mmCIF file with all atom_site columns, C-alpha atoms in Angstrom:
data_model
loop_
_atom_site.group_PDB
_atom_site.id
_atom_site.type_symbol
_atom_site.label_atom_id
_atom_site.label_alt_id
_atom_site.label_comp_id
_atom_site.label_asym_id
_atom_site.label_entity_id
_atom_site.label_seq_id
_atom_site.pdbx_PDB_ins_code
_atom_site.Cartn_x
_atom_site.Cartn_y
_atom_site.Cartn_z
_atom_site.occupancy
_atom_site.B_iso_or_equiv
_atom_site.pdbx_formal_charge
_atom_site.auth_seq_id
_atom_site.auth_comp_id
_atom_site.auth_asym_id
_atom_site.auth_atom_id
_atom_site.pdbx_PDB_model_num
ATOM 1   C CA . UNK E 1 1   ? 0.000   0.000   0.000   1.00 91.00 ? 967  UNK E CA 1
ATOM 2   C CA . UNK E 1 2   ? 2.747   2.094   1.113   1.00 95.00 ? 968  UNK E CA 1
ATOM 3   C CA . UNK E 1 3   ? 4.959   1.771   -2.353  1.00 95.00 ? 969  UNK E CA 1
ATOM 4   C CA . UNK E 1 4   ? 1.435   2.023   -4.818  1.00 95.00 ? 970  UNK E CA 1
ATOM 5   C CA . UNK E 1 5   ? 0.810   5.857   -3.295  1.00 95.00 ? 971  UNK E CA 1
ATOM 6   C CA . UNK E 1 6   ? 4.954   7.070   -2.738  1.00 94.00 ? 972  UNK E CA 1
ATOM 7   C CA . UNK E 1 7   ? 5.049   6.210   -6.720  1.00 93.00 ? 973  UNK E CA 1
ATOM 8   C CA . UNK E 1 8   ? 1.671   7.719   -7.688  1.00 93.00 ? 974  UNK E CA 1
ATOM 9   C CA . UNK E 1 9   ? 1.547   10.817  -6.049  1.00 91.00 ? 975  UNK E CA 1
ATOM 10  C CA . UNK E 1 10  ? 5.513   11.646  -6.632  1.00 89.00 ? 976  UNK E CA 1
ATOM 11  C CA . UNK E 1 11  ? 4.540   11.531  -10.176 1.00 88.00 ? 977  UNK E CA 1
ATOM 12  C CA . UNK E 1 12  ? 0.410   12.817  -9.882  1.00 83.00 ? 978  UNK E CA 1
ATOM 13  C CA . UNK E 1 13  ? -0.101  15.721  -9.995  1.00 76.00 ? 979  UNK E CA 1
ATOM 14  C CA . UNK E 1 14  ? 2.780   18.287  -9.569  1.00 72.00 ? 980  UNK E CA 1
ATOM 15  C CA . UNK E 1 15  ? 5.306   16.367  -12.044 1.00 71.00 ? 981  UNK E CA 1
ATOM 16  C CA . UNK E 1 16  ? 2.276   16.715  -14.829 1.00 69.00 ? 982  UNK E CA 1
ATOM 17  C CA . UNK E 1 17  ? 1.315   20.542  -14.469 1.00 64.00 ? 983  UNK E CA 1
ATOM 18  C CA . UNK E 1 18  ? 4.763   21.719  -13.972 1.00 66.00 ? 984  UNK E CA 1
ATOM 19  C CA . UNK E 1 19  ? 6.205   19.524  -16.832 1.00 62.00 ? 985  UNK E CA 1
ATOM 20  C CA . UNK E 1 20  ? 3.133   20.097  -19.245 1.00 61.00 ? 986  UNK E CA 1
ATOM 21  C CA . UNK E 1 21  ? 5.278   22.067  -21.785 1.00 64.00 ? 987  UNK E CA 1
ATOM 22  C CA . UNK E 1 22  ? 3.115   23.987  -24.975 1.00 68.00 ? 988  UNK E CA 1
ATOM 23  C CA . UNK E 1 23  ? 0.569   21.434  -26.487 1.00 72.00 ? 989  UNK E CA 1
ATOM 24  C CA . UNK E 1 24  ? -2.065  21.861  -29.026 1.00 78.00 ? 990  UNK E CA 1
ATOM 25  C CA . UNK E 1 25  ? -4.401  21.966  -25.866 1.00 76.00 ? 991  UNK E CA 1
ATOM 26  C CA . UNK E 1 26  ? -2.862  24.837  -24.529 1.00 78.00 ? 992  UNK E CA 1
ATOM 27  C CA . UNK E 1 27  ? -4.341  25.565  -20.916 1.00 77.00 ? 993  UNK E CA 1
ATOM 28  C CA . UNK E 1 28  ? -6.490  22.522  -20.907 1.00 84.00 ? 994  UNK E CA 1
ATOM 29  C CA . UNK E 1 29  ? -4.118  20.185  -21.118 1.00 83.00 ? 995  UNK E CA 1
ATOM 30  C CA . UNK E 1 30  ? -2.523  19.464  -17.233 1.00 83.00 ? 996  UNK E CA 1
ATOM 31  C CA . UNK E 1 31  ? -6.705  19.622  -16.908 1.00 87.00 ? 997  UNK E CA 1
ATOM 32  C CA . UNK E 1 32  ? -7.122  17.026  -19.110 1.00 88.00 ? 998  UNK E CA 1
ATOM 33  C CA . UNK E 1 33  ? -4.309  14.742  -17.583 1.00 90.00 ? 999  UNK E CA 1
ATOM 34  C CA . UNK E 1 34  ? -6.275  15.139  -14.328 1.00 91.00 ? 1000 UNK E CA 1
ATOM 35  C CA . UNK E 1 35  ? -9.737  13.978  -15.659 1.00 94.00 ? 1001 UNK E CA 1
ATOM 36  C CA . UNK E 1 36  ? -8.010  10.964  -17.444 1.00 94.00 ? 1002 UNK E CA 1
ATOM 37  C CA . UNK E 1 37  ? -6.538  9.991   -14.649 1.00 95.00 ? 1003 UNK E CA 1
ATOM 38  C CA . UNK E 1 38  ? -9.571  10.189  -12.270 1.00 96.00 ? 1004 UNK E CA 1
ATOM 39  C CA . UNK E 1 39  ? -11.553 8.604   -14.887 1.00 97.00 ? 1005 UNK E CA 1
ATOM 40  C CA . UNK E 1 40  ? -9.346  5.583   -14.828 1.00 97.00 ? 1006 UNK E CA 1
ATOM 41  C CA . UNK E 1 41  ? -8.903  5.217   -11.636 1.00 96.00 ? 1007 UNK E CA 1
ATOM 42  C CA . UNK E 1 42  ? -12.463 4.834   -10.853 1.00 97.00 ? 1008 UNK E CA 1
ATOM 43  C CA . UNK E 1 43  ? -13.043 2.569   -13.804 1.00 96.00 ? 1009 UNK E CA 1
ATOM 44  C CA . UNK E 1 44  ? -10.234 0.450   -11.765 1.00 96.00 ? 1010 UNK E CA 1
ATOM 45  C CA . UNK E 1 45  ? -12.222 0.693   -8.894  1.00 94.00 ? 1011 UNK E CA 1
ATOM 46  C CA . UNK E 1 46  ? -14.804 -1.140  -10.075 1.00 94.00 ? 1012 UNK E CA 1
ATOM 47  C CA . UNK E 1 47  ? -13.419 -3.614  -13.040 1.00 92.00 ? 1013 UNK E CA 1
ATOM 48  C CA . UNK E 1 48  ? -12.898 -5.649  -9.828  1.00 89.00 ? 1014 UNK E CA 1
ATOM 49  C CA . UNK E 1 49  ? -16.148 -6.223  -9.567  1.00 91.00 ? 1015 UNK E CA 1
ATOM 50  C CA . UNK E 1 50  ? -15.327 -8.935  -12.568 1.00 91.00 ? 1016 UNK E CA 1
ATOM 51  C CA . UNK E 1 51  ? -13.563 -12.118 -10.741 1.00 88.00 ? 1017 UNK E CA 1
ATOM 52  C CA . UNK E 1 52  ? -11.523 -11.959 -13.904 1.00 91.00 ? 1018 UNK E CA 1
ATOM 53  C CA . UNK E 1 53  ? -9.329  -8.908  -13.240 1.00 88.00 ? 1019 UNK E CA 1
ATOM 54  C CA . UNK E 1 54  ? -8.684  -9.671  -9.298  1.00 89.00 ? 1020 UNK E CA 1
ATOM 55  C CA . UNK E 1 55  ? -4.828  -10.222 -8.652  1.00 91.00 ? 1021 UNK E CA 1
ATOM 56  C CA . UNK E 1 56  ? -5.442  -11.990 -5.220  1.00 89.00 ? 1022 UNK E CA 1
ATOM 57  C CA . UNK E 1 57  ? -1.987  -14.016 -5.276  1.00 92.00 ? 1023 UNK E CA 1
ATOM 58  C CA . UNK E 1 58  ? 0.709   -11.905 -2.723  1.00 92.00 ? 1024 UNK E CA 1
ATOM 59  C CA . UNK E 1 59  ? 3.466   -12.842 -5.308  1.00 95.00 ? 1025 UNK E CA 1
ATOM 60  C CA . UNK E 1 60  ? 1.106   -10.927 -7.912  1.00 95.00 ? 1026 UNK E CA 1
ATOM 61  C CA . UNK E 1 61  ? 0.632   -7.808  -6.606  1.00 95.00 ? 1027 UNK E CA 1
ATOM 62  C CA . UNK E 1 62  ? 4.218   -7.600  -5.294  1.00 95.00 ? 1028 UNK E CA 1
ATOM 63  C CA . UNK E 1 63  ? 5.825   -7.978  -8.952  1.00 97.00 ? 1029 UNK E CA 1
ATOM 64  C CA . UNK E 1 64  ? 2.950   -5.195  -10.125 1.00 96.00 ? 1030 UNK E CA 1
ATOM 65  C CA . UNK E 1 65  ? 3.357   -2.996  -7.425  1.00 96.00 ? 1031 UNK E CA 1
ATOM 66  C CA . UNK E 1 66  ? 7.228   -3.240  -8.015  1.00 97.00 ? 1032 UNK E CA 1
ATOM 67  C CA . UNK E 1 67  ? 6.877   -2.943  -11.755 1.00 97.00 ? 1033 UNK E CA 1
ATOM 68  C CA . UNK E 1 68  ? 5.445   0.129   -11.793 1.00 95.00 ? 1034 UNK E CA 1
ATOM 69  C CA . UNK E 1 69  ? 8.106   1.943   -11.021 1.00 94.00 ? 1035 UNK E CA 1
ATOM 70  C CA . UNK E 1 70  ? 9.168   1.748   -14.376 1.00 95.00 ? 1036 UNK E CA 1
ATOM 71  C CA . UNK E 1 71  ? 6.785   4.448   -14.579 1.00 93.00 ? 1037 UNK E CA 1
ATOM 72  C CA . UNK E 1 72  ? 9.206   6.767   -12.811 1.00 90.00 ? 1038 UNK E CA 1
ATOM 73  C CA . UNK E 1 73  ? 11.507  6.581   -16.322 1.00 91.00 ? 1039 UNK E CA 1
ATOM 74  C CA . UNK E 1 74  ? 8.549   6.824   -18.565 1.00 92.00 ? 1040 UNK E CA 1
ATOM 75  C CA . UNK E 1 75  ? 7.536   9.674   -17.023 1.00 88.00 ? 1041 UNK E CA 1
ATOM 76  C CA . UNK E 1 76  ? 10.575  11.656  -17.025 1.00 84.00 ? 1042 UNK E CA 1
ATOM 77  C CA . UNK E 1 77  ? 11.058  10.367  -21.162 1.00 89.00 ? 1043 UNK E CA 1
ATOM 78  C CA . UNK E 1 78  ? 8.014   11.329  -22.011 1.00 87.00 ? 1044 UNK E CA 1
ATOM 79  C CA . UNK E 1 79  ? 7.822   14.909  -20.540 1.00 82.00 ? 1045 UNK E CA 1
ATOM 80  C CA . UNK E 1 80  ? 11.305  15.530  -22.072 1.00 82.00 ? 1046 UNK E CA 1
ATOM 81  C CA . UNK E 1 81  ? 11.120  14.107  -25.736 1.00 86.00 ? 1047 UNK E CA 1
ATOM 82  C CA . UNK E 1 82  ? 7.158   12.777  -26.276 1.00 82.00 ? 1048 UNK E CA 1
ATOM 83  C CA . UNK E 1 83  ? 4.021   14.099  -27.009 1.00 84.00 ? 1049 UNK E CA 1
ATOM 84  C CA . UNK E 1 84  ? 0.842   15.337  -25.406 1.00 85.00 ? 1050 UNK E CA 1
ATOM 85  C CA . UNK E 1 85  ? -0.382  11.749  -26.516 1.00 88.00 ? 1051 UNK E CA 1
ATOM 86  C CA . UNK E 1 86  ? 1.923   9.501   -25.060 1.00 90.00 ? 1052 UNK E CA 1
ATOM 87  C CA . UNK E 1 87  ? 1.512   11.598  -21.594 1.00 90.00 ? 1053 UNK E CA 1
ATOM 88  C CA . UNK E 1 88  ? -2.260  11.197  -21.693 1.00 92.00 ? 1054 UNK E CA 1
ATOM 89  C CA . UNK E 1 89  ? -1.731  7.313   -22.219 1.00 95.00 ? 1055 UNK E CA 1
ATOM 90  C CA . UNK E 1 90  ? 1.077   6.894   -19.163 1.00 94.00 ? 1056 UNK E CA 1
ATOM 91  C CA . UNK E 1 91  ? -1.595  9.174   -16.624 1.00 94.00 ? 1057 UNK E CA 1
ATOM 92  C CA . UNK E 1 92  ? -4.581  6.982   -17.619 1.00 96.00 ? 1058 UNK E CA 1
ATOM 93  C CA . UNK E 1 93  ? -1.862  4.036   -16.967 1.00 97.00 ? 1059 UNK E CA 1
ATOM 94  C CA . UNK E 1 94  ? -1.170  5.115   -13.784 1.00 96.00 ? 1060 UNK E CA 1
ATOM 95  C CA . UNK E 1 95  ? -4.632  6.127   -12.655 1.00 96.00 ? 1061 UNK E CA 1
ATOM 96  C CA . UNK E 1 96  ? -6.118  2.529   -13.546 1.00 96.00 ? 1062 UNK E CA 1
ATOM 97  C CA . UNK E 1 97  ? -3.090  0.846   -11.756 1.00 96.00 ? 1063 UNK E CA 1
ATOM 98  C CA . UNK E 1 98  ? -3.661  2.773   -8.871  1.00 96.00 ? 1064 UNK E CA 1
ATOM 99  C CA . UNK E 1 99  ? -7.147  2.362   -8.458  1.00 95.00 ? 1065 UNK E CA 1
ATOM 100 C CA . UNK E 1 100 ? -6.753  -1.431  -9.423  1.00 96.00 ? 1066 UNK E CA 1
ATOM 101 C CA . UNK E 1 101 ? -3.633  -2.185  -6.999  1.00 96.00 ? 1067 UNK E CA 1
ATOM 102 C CA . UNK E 1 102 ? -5.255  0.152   -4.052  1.00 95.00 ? 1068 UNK E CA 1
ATOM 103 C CA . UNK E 1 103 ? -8.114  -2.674  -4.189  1.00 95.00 ? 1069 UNK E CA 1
ATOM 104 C CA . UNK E 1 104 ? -6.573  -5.667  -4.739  1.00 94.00 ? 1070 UNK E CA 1
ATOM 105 C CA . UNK E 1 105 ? -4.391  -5.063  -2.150  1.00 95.00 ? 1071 UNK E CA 1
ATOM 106 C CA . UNK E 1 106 ? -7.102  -4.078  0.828   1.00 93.00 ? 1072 UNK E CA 1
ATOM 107 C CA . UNK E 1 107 ? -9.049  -6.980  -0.336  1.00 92.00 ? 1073 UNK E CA 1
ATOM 108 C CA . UNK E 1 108 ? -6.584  -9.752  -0.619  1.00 92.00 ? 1074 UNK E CA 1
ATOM 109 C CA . UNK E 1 109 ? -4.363  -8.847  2.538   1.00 89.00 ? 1075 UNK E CA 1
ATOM 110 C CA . UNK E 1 110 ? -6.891  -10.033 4.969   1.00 88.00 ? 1076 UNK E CA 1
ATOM 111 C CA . UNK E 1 111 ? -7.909  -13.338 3.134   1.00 90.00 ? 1077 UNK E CA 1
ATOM 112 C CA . UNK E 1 112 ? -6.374  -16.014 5.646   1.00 86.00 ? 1078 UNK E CA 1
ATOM 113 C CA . UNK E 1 113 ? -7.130  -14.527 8.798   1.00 90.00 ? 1079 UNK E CA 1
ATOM 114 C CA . UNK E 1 114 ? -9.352  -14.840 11.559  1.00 90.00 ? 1080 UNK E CA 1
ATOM 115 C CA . UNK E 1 115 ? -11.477 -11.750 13.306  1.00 88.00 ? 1081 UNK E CA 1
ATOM 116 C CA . UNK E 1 116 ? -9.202  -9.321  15.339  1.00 91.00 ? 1082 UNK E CA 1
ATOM 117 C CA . UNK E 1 117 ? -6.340  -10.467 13.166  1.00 93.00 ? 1083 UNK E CA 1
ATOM 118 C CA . UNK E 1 118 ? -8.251  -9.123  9.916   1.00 92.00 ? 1084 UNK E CA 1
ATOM 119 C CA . UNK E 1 119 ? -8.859  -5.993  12.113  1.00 92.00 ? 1085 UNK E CA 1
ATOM 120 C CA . UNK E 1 120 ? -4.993  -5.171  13.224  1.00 94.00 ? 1086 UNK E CA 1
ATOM 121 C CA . UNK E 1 121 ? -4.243  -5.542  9.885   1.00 93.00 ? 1087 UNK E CA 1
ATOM 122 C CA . UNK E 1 122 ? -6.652  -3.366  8.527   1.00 92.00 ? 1088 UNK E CA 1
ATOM 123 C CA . UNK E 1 123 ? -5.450  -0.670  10.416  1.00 94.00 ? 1089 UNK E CA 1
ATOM 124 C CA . UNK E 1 124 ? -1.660  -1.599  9.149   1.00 95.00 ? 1090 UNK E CA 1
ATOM 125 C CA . UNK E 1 125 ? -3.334  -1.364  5.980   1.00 94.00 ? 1091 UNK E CA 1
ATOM 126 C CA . UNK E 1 126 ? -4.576  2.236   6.525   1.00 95.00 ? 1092 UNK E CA 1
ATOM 127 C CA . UNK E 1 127 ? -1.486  3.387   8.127   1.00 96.00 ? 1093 UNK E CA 1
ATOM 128 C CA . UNK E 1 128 ? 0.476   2.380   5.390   1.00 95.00 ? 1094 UNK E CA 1
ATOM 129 C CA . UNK E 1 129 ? -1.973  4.070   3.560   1.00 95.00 ? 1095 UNK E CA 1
ATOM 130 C CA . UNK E 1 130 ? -1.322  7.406   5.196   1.00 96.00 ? 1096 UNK E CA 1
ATOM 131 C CA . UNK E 1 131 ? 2.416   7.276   5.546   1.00 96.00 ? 1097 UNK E CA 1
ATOM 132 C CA . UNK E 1 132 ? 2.535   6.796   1.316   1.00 95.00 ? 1098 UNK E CA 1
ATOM 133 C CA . UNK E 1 133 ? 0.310   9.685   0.910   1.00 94.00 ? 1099 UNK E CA 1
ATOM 134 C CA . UNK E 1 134 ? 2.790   12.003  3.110   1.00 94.00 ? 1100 UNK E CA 1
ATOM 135 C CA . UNK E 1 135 ? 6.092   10.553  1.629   1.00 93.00 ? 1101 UNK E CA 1
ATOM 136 C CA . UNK E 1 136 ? 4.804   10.276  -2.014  1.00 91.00 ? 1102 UNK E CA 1
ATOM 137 C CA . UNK E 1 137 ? 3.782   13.976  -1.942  1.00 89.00 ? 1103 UNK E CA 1
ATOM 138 C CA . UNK E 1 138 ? 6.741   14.948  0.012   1.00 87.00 ? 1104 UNK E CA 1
ATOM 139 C CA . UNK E 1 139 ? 8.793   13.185  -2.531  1.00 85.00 ? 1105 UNK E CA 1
ATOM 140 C CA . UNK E 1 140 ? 6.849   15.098  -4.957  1.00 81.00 ? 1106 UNK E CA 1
ATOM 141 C CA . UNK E 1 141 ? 9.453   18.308  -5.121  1.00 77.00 ? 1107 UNK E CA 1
ATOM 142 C CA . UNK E 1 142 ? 11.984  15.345  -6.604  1.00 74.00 ? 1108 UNK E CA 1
ATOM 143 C CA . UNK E 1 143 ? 11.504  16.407  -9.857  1.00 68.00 ? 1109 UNK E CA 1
ATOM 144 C CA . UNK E 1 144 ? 13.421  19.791  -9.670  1.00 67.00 ? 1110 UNK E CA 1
ATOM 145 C CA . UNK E 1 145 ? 16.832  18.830  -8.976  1.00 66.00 ? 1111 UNK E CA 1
ATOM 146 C CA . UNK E 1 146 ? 18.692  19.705  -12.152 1.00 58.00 ? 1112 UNK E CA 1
ATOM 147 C CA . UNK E 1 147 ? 15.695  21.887  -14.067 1.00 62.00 ? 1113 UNK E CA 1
ATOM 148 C CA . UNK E 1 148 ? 16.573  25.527  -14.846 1.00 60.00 ? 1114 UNK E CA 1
ATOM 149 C CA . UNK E 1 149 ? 14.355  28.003  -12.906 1.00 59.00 ? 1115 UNK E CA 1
ATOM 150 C CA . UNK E 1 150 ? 12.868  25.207  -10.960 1.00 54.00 ? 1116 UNK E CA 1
ATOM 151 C CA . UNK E 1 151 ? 12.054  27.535  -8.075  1.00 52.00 ? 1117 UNK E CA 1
#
């Protein structure tokens, strides 16, 4: 839980509006990255709702949690050399892994354990949660070491 919302809000959404360059969309674009990745994410959200798309195996979500921080590169690529395309398609990316790992995770970590034991680790779970959310947006400011002007 911890690693899914470091790498997602380092990235989401200060890298995006201050790396946003000129685009064709001009001052809707870093709005447009937010709605696509809000609408993904809650299309995540609730794809689980098919068995079919449920990671429940530990090993699973620890390679896909882990593999997305190959996201961190793509990022940083895109923003320098790609196009306003290519940066739409990595945001939705993240938003739908996000919403689909956040999920996975709450719901498989409890499966093989009994009452108060599914409770202490619930509240892991959401402490985790917590500590991400301050270090991923505290990590945030990352992305200005080395840009011109950055502050």
């Amino acid at each position: 839980m911890f690693l899914i919302y470091v790498l997602t809000l380092s990235i989401f959404p200060g890298f995006l509006y201050e790396n946003t360059g000129k685009h064709k969309l001009g001052a809707w674009y870093p709005l447009v990255l937010i709605a696509c990745y809000n609408v993904w994410n809650l299309i995540s959200r609730y794809l689980l709702l098919v068995k079919f798309f449920e990671i429940e195996s530990r090993k699973g979500l620890t390679i896909a949690i882990l593999s997305r921080f190959l996201l961190i590169p793509a990022f940083y690529f895109t923003a320098k050399y790609g196009d306003q395309g290519w940066m739409i398609l990595l945001v939705s990316f993240l938003g739908l892994t996000n919403g689909h790992l956040t999920i996975c995770v709450m719901t498989a970590a409890p499966k093989g354990y009994k009452g108060p034991e599914q409770n202490a680790l619930g509240n892991i779970l959401v402490l985790c949660l917590l500590i991400g959310i301050f270090a991923g947006v505290s990590l945030d400011w990352l992305w200005f070491i080395g840009k011109k002007n950055a502050f």
